[in-house]
Coordinates of C-alpha atoms in Angstrom, one line a residue:
X1 CA 78.0 75.7 119.2
X2 CA 76.9 73.3 116.3
X3 CA 78.2 73.6 112.8
X4 CA 74.8 75.5 111.6
X5 CA 75.3 78.2 114.3
X6 CA 78.9 78.4 113.8
X7 CA 78.2 79.0 109.8
X8 CA 75.6 81.6 110.7
X9 CA 78.3 83.5 113.1
X10 CA 81.0 82.9 110.3
X11 CA 79.0 84.5 107.7
X12 CA 78.4 88.1 109.6
X13 CA 82.4 88.6 108.9
X14 CA 82.2 88.2 105.1
X15 CA 82.3 91.0 102.7
X16 CA 78.5 90.7 101.6
X17 CA 77.8 91.5 105.0
X18 CA 79.9 94.4 105.7
X19 CA 77.7 97.0 106.7
X20 CA 79.6 95.2 109.6
X21 CA 81.0 98.2 111.1
X22 CA 79.7 96.5 113.9
X23 CA 81.9 93.5 113.9
X24 CA 83.8 94.4 116.9
X25 CA 80.5 94.3 118.7
X26 CA 79.6 91.3 117.3
X27 CA 82.9 89.9 119.1
X28 CA 81.2 90.9 122.1
X29 CA 78.1 89.0 121.5
X30 CA 80.4 86.0 120.1
X31 CA 82.6 86.0 123.2
X32 CA 85.5 86.0 121.1
X33 CA 88.2 88.1 122.5
X34 CA 92.1 87.6 122.5
X35 CA 94.3 89.8 124.4
X36 CA 96.8 91.3 121.8
X37 CA 100.5 92.3 122.8
X38 CA 99.2 96.1 122.5
X39 CA 96.7 95.8 125.2
X40 CA 98.9 93.7 127.4
X41 CA 101.8 96.5 127.2
X42 CA 99.3 99.2 128.0
X43 CA 97.9 97.3 131.0
X44 CA 101.4 96.8 132.3
X45 CA 102.7 100.5 131.4
X46 CA 99.5 102.4 132.3
X47 CA 100.3 103.7 135.8
X48 CA 103.6 105.5 134.2
X49 CA 101.6 106.9 131.4
X50 CA 100.3 110.3 130.4
X51 CA 99.5 110.1 126.8
X52 CA 98.7 107.3 124.4
X53 CA 98.2 107.5 120.9
X54 CA 96.5 104.7 119.0
X55 CA 96.8 104.8 115.2
X56 CA 95.8 102.6 112.1
X57 CA 93.3 101.9 109.5
X58 CA 89.7 101.4 110.2
X59 CA 89.3 97.6 111.4
X60 CA 92.7 97.4 113.1
X61 CA 90.7 97.2 116.5
X62 CA 91.4 100.5 118.0
X63 CA 87.8 100.9 119.2
X64 CA 87.7 97.5 120.7
X65 CA 91.0 98.2 122.3
X66 CA 89.6 101.3 124.0
X67 CA 86.8 99.3 125.0
X68 CA 88.7 96.4 126.5
X69 CA 90.7 99.0 128.5
X70 CA 87.7 100.9 129.8
X71 CA 88.3 99.6 133.3
X72 CA 91.9 100.7 133.6
X73 CA 91.6 103.9 131.8
X74 CA 88.9 104.9 134.4
X75 CA 91.0 103.8 137.4
X76 CA 93.9 106.0 136.1
X77 CA 91.5 108.9 135.2
X78 CA 92.4 109.1 131.2
X79 CA 90.4 111.5 128.9
X80 CA 89.4 109.2 126.1
X81 CA 89.1 110.2 122.3
X82 CA 87.6 107.5 120.6
X83 CA 87.9 108.9 117.2
X84 CA 90.1 111.8 116.4
X85 CA 88.9 112.0 112.8
X86 CA 85.4 112.4 113.9
X87 CA 86.0 115.8 116.0
X88 CA 85.8 119.1 114.2
X89 CA 89.0 121.3 113.5
X90 CA 88.4 123.5 116.5
X91 CA 88.3 120.4 118.8
X92 CA 91.4 118.8 117.0
X93 CA 93.3 122.1 117.6
X94 CA 92.3 122.0 121.2
X95 CA 93.5 118.3 121.7
X96 CA 96.6 119.1 120.1
X97 CA 97.4 122.2 122.3
X98 CA 96.5 119.9 125.2
X99 CA 98.9 117.3 124.1
X100 CA 101.6 120.1 123.6
X101 CA 101.2 121.3 127.1
X102 CA 101.4 117.8 128.7
X103 CA 104.7 117.1 126.8
X104 CA 106.1 120.1 128.4
X105 CA 104.7 119.4 131.8
X106 CA 102.3 122.2 131.9
X107 CA 99.2 119.8 131.9
X108 CA 98.4 117.5 134.6
X109 CA 95.7 115.4 132.8
X110 CA 96.0 112.2 130.9
X111 CA 95.0 111.5 127.4
X112 CA 94.4 108.3 125.0
X113 CA 93.6 109.3 121.4
X114 CA 92.6 106.8 118.7
X115 CA 93.5 108.6 115.3
X116 CA 94.3 108.0 111.6
X117 CA 97.9 108.7 111.5
X118 CA 97.7 111.0 108.6
X119 CA 95.2 113.2 109.7
X120 CA 96.6 113.4 113.2
X121 CA 100.0 114.4 111.8
X122 CA 98.4 117.0 109.5
X123 CA 96.9 118.6 112.3
X124 CA 100.0 118.6 114.4
X125 CA 102.0 120.1 111.6
X126 CA 99.4 122.7 111.3
X127 CA 99.0 123.7 115.0
X128 CA 102.0 122.7 116.8
X129 CA 104.9 121.5 114.3
X130 CA 107.5 121.0 116.8
X131 CA 105.5 118.4 118.8
X132 CA 105.9 115.7 115.9
X133 CA 109.5 115.5 116.5
X134 CA 109.1 115.3 120.4
X135 CA 106.7 112.3 120.0
X136 CA 108.7 110.6 117.6
X137 CA 111.8 110.9 119.9
X138 CA 109.7 109.0 122.5
X139 CA 109.1 109.6 126.3
X140 CA 108.6 107.0 129.3
X141 CA 105.4 108.6 129.9
X142 CA 104.4 108.6 126.2
X143 CA 103.3 105.4 124.2
X144 CA 102.5 105.6 120.6
X145 CA 100.9 102.2 119.2
X146 CA 101.0 102.2 115.2
X147 CA 98.7 99.2 114.3
X148 CA 99.8 99.8 110.5
X149 CA 103.2 98.3 111.6
X150 CA 101.8 95.4 113.4
X151 CA 102.1 91.9 111.9
X152 CA 99.4 89.5 113.3
X153 CA 101.1 86.5 111.8
X154 CA 104.7 87.3 113.4
X155 CA 103.9 85.2 116.5
X156 CA 103.0 81.9 115.8
X157 CA 101.5 81.2 118.9
X158 CA 99.5 84.1 119.1
X159 CA 98.1 83.9 115.5
X160 CA 97.0 80.2 116.1
X161 CA 95.3 81.2 119.2
X162 CA 93.4 84.0 117.6
X163 CA 92.4 81.5 114.7
X164 CA 91.5 78.6 116.9
X165 CA 89.3 80.7 119.2
X166 CA 87.5 82.3 116.3
X167 CA 86.7 78.8 114.7
X168 CA 86.0 76.8 118.0
X169 CA 82.7 74.8 117.7
X170 CA 81.5 71.5 118.7
X171 CA 83.0 68.9 116.4
X172 CA 80.7 66.2 117.6
X173 CA 77.6 68.0 117.2
X174 CA 74.8 67.7 114.2
X175 CA 73.2 70.7 112.6
X176 CA 69.8 68.9 112.6
X177 CA 69.0 69.7 108.9
X178 CA 67.6 66.4 108.1
X179 CA 66.6 67.7 104.5
X180 CA 70.0 68.7 103.5
X181 CA 71.5 67.2 100.3
X182 CA 75.1 67.6 101.9
X183 CA 74.1 65.9 105.3
X184 CA 77.0 63.7 106.5
X185 CA 79.3 65.3 103.9
X186 CA 79.1 69.0 105.1
X187 CA 82.0 71.0 103.4
X188 CA 81.6 73.7 106.2
X189 CA 82.6 71.0 108.7
X190 CA 85.5 69.6 106.6
X191 CA 86.8 73.1 106.3
X192 CA 86.5 74.0 109.9
X193 CA 88.3 70.6 110.8
X194 CA 91.0 70.6 108.1
X195 CA 92.1 74.3 108.4
X196 CA 92.4 74.0 112.3
X197 CA 94.1 70.5 111.9
X198 CA 96.0 70.8 108.9
X199 CA 96.2 74.4 107.6
X200 CA 96.9 76.6 110.3
X201 CA 100.7 77.2 109.5
X202 CA 99.9 77.8 106.1
X203 CA 97.3 80.3 106.8
X204 CA 99.9 82.1 109.1
X205 CA 102.6 82.0 106.3
X206 CA 99.9 83.4 103.7
X207 CA 99.4 86.4 106.0
X208 CA 102.9 86.7 106.9
X209 CA 103.8 87.0 103.3
X210 CA 101.3 89.8 102.6
X211 CA 103.1 91.7 105.2
X212 CA 106.6 90.9 103.9
X213 CA 105.7 92.0 100.4
X214 CA 104.3 95.3 101.9
X215 CA 100.9 94.8 102.7
X216 CA 98.9 95.2 105.9
X217 CA 96.2 92.9 107.4
X218 CA 93.5 94.5 109.9
X219 CA 92.1 92.5 112.5
X220 CA 88.9 92.7 110.7
X221 CA 90.5 91.5 107.3
X222 CA 92.1 88.4 109.0
X223 CA 88.4 87.5 110.4
X224 CA 87.2 88.2 106.9
X225 CA 89.8 85.9 105.3
X226 CA 89.2 83.2 107.8
X227 CA 85.4 83.2 107.4
X228 CA 85.5 83.2 103.6
X229 CA 87.8 80.2 103.7
X230 CA 85.1 78.2 105.7
X231 CA 81.9 79.4 104.1
X232 CA 82.9 81.5 100.8
X233 CA 80.2 83.9 101.9
X234 CA 77.4 81.4 101.4
X235 CA 74.8 80.5 104.0
X236 CA 73.4 76.9 104.3
X237 CA 70.3 77.8 102.2
X238 CA 72.7 79.1 99.4
X239 CA 75.0 76.0 99.9
X240 CA 72.1 73.4 99.5
X241 CA 71.4 74.5 95.9
X242 CA 75.0 74.1 94.7
X243 CA 75.6 70.8 92.4
X244 CA 79.4 70.1 93.8
X245 CA 81.4 71.0 96.9
X246 CA 85.0 70.6 95.6
X247 CA 85.3 74.2 94.6
X248 CA 84.4 75.2 98.1
X249 CA 87.1 73.7 100.0
X250 CA 89.1 76.1 102.2
X251 CA 92.3 76.0 100.1
X252 CA 90.2 77.1 97.1
X253 CA 90.0 80.7 98.8
X254 CA 92.2 82.1 95.8
X255 CA 89.4 82.0 93.7
X256 CA 87.7 84.7 95.3
X257 CA 89.2 87.8 93.7
X258 CA 86.1 90.2 93.2
X259 CA 86.1 91.1 97.0
X260 CA 88.7 94.0 97.6
X261 CA 89.7 92.3 101.0
X262 CA 90.6 89.1 99.1
X263 CA 92.8 90.5 96.4
X264 CA 96.0 91.0 98.5
X265 CA 95.8 87.2 99.4
X266 CA 94.8 85.9 95.9
X267 CA 97.6 87.7 94.4
X268 CA 100.2 85.1 96.2
X269 CA 98.0 82.2 94.7
X270 CA 100.2 79.0 95.0
X271 CA 98.7 77.7 91.9
X272 CA 100.6 80.6 89.7
X273 CA 104.1 79.7 91.3
X274 CA 106.8 77.7 89.9
X275 CA 107.1 74.3 92.1
X276 CA 108.0 70.9 91.5
X277 CA 105.4 68.5 90.3
X278 CA 104.9 66.1 93.1
X279 CA 102.8 63.6 91.3
X280 CA 105.0 63.5 88.2
X281 CA 102.0 64.7 85.8
X282 CA 98.3 66.0 86.0
X283 CA 95.5 64.9 84.5
X284 CA 94.1 68.3 84.0
X285 CA 94.9 72.0 84.8
X286 CA 92.1 71.9 87.4
X287 CA 94.1 69.1 89.1
X288 CA 97.4 71.0 89.0
X289 CA 95.7 74.0 90.6
X290 CA 94.1 72.1 93.4
X291 CA 97.3 70.1 94.3
X292 CA 99.3 73.1 94.4
X293 CA 96.9 74.9 96.8
X294 CA 96.3 71.9 98.8
X295 CA 100.0 71.3 99.3
X296 CA 100.6 74.9 100.4
X297 CA 98.5 74.6 103.3
X298 CA 98.6 70.8 104.2
X299 CA 101.9 69.5 102.9
X300 CA 104.3 68.6 106.0
X301 CA 107.2 71.0 105.3
X302 CA 109.1 73.7 107.4
X303 CA 108.0 77.2 107.2
X304 CA 110.9 78.5 105.3
X305 CA 110.0 76.0 102.4
X306 CA 106.2 76.8 102.7
X307 CA 107.2 80.6 101.4
X308 CA 108.6 79.1 98.3
X309 CA 105.3 77.7 97.3
X310 CA 103.6 81.5 97.2
X311 CA 103.6 83.5 93.9
X312 CA 106.2 85.9 95.0
X313 CA 109.7 85.9 93.6
X314 CA 112.6 85.9 96.1
X315 CA 110.3 86.1 99.0
X316 CA 112.2 83.3 100.7
X317 CA 115.3 85.1 100.2
X318 CA 113.9 88.3 101.6
X319 CA 112.5 86.7 104.7
X320 CA 115.8 85.1 105.5
X321 CA 117.6 88.2 105.3
X322 CA 115.1 90.0 107.5
X323 CA 115.3 87.1 109.8
X324 CA 118.9 87.5 110.3
X325 CA 118.9 91.5 110.5
X326 CA 115.9 91.7 112.8
X327 CA 116.9 89.0 115.4
X328 CA 120.8 88.9 115.4
X329 CA 122.7 91.2 117.7
X330 CA 123.9 94.0 117.3
X331 CA 121.3 94.4 114.4
X332 CA 123.9 95.8 111.9
X333 CA 126.6 94.2 109.8
X334 CA 129.3 95.3 107.5
X335 CA 128.6 95.1 103.8
X336 CA 132.1 94.0 103.5
X337 CA 132.3 91.3 106.0
X338 CA 128.8 89.8 106.1
X339 CA 128.7 86.3 104.7
X340 CA 124.8 85.9 104.4
X341 CA 124.2 84.3 101.0
X342 CA 121.1 86.6 100.4
X343 CA 122.8 89.8 101.5
X344 CA 125.8 88.8 99.5
X345 CA 123.4 88.5 96.5
X346 CA 121.9 91.8 97.2
X347 CA 125.3 93.5 97.1
X348 CA 125.9 91.7 93.7
X349 CA 122.7 93.3 92.3
X350 CA 123.6 96.7 93.7
X351 CA 127.2 96.2 92.0
X352 CA 125.7 95.4 88.6
X353 CA 123.3 98.2 88.3
X354 CA 125.6 100.7 89.6
X355 CA 128.6 99.9 87.3
X356 CA 126.8 100.4 83.9
X357 CA 128.7 97.7 82.4
X358 CA 132.1 98.7 83.6
X359 CA 134.3 96.1 85.1
X360 CA 136.1 98.1 87.6
X361 CA 135.2 98.1 91.2
X362 CA 133.8 101.6 91.4
X363 CA 130.1 102.4 91.6
X364 CA 128.9 104.8 89.0
X365 CA 126.4 107.3 90.0
X366 CA 124.4 109.7 87.8
X367 CA 124.0 113.2 89.2
X368 CA 123.1 115.1 86.0
X369 CA 122.2 119.0 85.9
X370 CA 118.6 119.9 85.3
X371 CA 119.9 122.1 82.5
X372 CA 120.7 119.1 80.4
X373 CA 118.1 117.2 78.4
X374 CA 117.6 113.2 78.9
X375 CA 120.2 113.0 75.9
X376 CA 123.2 113.9 78.2
X377 CA 124.2 112.4 81.4
X378 CA 126.9 113.3 83.9
X379 CA 128.0 110.3 86.1
X380 CA 130.5 110.0 89.1
X381 CA 132.5 107.2 90.5
X382 CA 132.3 106.1 94.3
X383 CA 134.9 103.8 95.5
X384 CA 133.4 100.4 96.4
X385 CA 135.2 100.2 99.9
X386 CA 133.2 103.0 101.5
X387 CA 132.0 102.2 104.9
X388 CA 128.5 100.7 104.3
X389 CA 126.2 98.6 106.6
X390 CA 123.0 96.4 106.5
X391 CA 121.0 97.7 109.4
X392 CA 117.7 97.0 111.1
X393 CA 114.8 99.4 110.3
X394 CA 114.1 100.6 113.9
X395 CA 117.8 100.8 115.0
X396 CA 119.2 104.3 115.9
X397 CA 123.0 103.9 115.9
X398 CA 123.6 107.0 117.9
X399 CA 121.8 105.4 120.8
X400 CA 122.5 101.4 119.8
X401 CA 123.5 100.7 123.4
X402 CA 120.2 101.9 124.9
X403 CA 118.6 98.4 124.3
X404 CA 116.4 97.2 121.4
X405 CA 113.6 94.6 121.4
X406 CA 114.9 91.2 120.3
X407 CA 111.7 90.3 118.7
X408 CA 112.4 92.6 115.5
X409 CA 109.1 92.1 113.3
X410 CA 110.0 94.6 110.5
X411 CA 109.4 93.8 106.7
X412 CA 112.2 96.3 105.6
X413 CA 115.7 97.4 106.5
X414 CA 118.3 99.8 105.6
X415 CA 121.7 100.1 103.7
X416 CA 123.5 103.0 105.3
X417 CA 126.7 104.8 104.4
X418 CA 128.2 105.4 107.9
X419 CA 130.9 108.6 108.4
X420 CA 132.0 110.9 110.8
X421 CA 131.2 114.7 110.6
X422 CA 133.4 116.4 113.0
X423 CA 133.0 114.0 116.0
X424 CA 129.2 113.3 115.2
X425 CA 128.2 109.8 113.6
X426 CA 126.2 110.5 110.4
X427 CA 124.5 108.4 107.9
X428 CA 122.8 108.1 104.6
X429 CA 120.4 105.7 104.2
X430 CA 118.6 103.5 101.7
X431 CA 115.3 101.9 102.4
X432 CA 115.2 98.2 101.3
X433 CA 111.7 96.8 101.0
X434 CA 110.5 93.8 99.2
X435 CA 110.0 95.3 96.0
X436 CA 113.6 97.0 96.0
X437 CA 115.1 93.6 97.1
X438 CA 113.3 91.7 94.4
X439 CA 114.7 94.3 91.7
X440 CA 118.1 94.0 93.0
X441 CA 118.1 90.2 93.1
X442 CA 116.9 90.1 89.5
X443 CA 119.8 92.4 88.7
X444 CA 122.0 89.9 90.3
X445 CA 120.7 87.0 88.4
X446 CA 121.2 89.0 85.0
X447 CA 117.4 89.6 84.2
X448 CA 117.3 92.2 81.5
X449 CA 116.4 95.5 82.7
X450 CA 117.5 99.2 81.6
X451 CA 120.4 100.2 83.9
X452 CA 120.7 103.8 83.2
X453 CA 120.4 106.3 86.0
X454 CA 116.7 107.1 85.2
X455 CA 115.5 103.6 85.4
X456 CA 117.4 102.9 88.5
X457 CA 115.8 106.0 90.1
X458 CA 112.5 104.3 90.2
X459 CA 113.7 102.4 93.1
X460 CA 115.9 105.4 94.7
X461 CA 119.1 103.6 94.3
X462 CA 120.7 106.3 92.4
X463 CA 119.3 109.1 94.9
X464 CA 121.0 107.1 97.7
X465 CA 124.4 107.1 95.9
X466 CA 124.1 110.7 95.0
X467 CA 123.4 111.4 98.8
X468 CA 126.8 109.6 99.3
X469 CA 128.5 111.6 96.8
X470 CA 127.3 115.0 98.4
X471 CA 129.0 114.0 101.5
X472 CA 132.1 113.4 99.3
X473 CA 133.2 116.5 97.5
X474 CA 136.3 115.1 96.1
X475 CA 134.1 112.5 94.0
X476 CA 132.9 115.4 91.8
X477 CA 136.4 116.1 90.5
X478 CA 136.2 113.7 87.8
X479 CA 132.9 113.3 85.8
X480 CA 131.8 110.9 83.0
X481 CA 129.8 112.5 80.1
X482 CA 127.5 109.9 78.5
X483 CA 125.3 110.7 75.6
X484 CA 122.3 108.6 74.3
X485 CA 122.1 106.5 71.3
X486 CA 120.9 109.3 69.1
X487 CA 123.6 111.5 70.0
X488 CA 126.6 109.0 69.9
X489 CA 126.3 109.2 66.2
X490 CA 127.7 112.7 66.5
X491 CA 129.6 112.6 69.7
X492 CA 131.7 110.2 72.0
X493 CA 131.5 109.5 75.5
X494 CA 134.2 111.2 77.4
X495 CA 135.7 111.9 81.0
X496 CA 136.3 115.3 82.2
X497 CA 138.6 115.5 85.3
X498 CA 140.2 118.5 87.4
X499 CA 143.7 118.1 88.6
X500 CA 145.2 120.0 91.2
X501 CA 149.1 120.5 90.8
X502 CA 150.9 121.7 94.0
X503 CA 154.5 122.9 93.4
X504 CA 157.3 123.7 96.1
X505 CA 158.7 126.4 94.0
X506 CA 155.9 127.8 92.0
X507 CA 152.2 128.6 92.5
X508 CA 149.7 125.7 92.6
X509 CA 147.6 125.4 89.5
X510 CA 144.4 123.5 88.3
X511 CA 144.2 121.8 84.9
X512 CA 141.4 120.2 83.2
X513 CA 141.9 116.7 81.4
X514 CA 139.7 115.4 79.0
X515 CA 139.9 111.8 77.9
X516 CA 137.8 109.6 75.6
X517 CA 136.0 107.1 77.2
X518 CA 136.4 103.2 76.3
X519 CA 133.3 101.7 74.9
X520 CA 131.5 99.2 77.3

């Protein structure tokens, strides 16, 4: 395929052409297909499966996967539902009931269903609410493939195979356009060669950063991004009219912010990030922007350093903490003993926002009755030595010895309070994703923020510690009563404590102790 043919092919994947709900069919015509891990797993396990659920967004490749699996699905006599969302409510109800009977062992048929997870969950809750927990629990003959949790950039080798296969063309070929003003200096060809030879790892880190910060990249969006980087959505005829080519270099992709699919990438623009000036000085703002973007893709640095060049605070620290928790057995670590510097800093941030200016080692948790208005707040103390752990997102502590995938690719993890209730292990968990991780590290670095219970509630930190309080009834024996600035002109903060007095000779008694609170 020569360069002109390649450009024509890539243009079809750009947003301006996205009547391309036929994109996956175009992949058939383009002979572009990579076997992804999800397809490989299904092929390996199909003989032992009775039900397969494929969930994800439009463009994740569910339909394409079903077509790829057509041969084995026929061989193993699977009933195929190509789009659960497209069938009517009666058909949805019928399908849910069949899956319920299959799970109970009362149905000998096999099913594979492609569905939007929200619609599927809604219908299950409506018609067979108990089925949802059974599907979540997992069975050897049932497989749920959630594409929304898939990170295409997690596996370096697979990602490069996808991109290289998609970009493949004959480098020695000529387009044959003798009247083209850019003949011999084709920016399309430069982009293709430079992206494949110099920018592939930068492209992978960019896509990984979108996932780490909470985004999701569908297969369709990945192909659109790569196509834009080469063509900027312009055909050869359109490009002939351009007076300059520099602004169409692949690393200038961050200038395309008007296409909705590009916004999640453009928000990470390296030109906006604080980074060291390599050249010492710049002749212009434009030169600075170009160098920062080009360095991100082409500078020879390790992957960890490349994350620092993106416009995302504390992304490198978050990536490092995830790497440890996801890949290092036993996948849970004591907050008391872990010496990972990023997790220590995370703990420091938690301590700062839960002490409300106090210098003691207790965490202060707001749990205010709804009868009070916002001007009065009741707070309680939790000892800092309670049993808490950092835990991998997909780890079940009760079944932790049953084995877990070593190749964890989660973009979040848990802080858990662990305790025994009778003989049962219980936990209260707080999900830590990138926004919360960033918030806590900002607190650790003493960035100004309102640290009262209401502002902390935005990130559910106070909710987590309130759940911990509820499992520790004794914590409610002493309350701190705080007033806002307006009421403090008339009232002072105080503590209220119930003290139980036990006597050998007389009846036990309870007394209330009220003490003035020292000003912070």
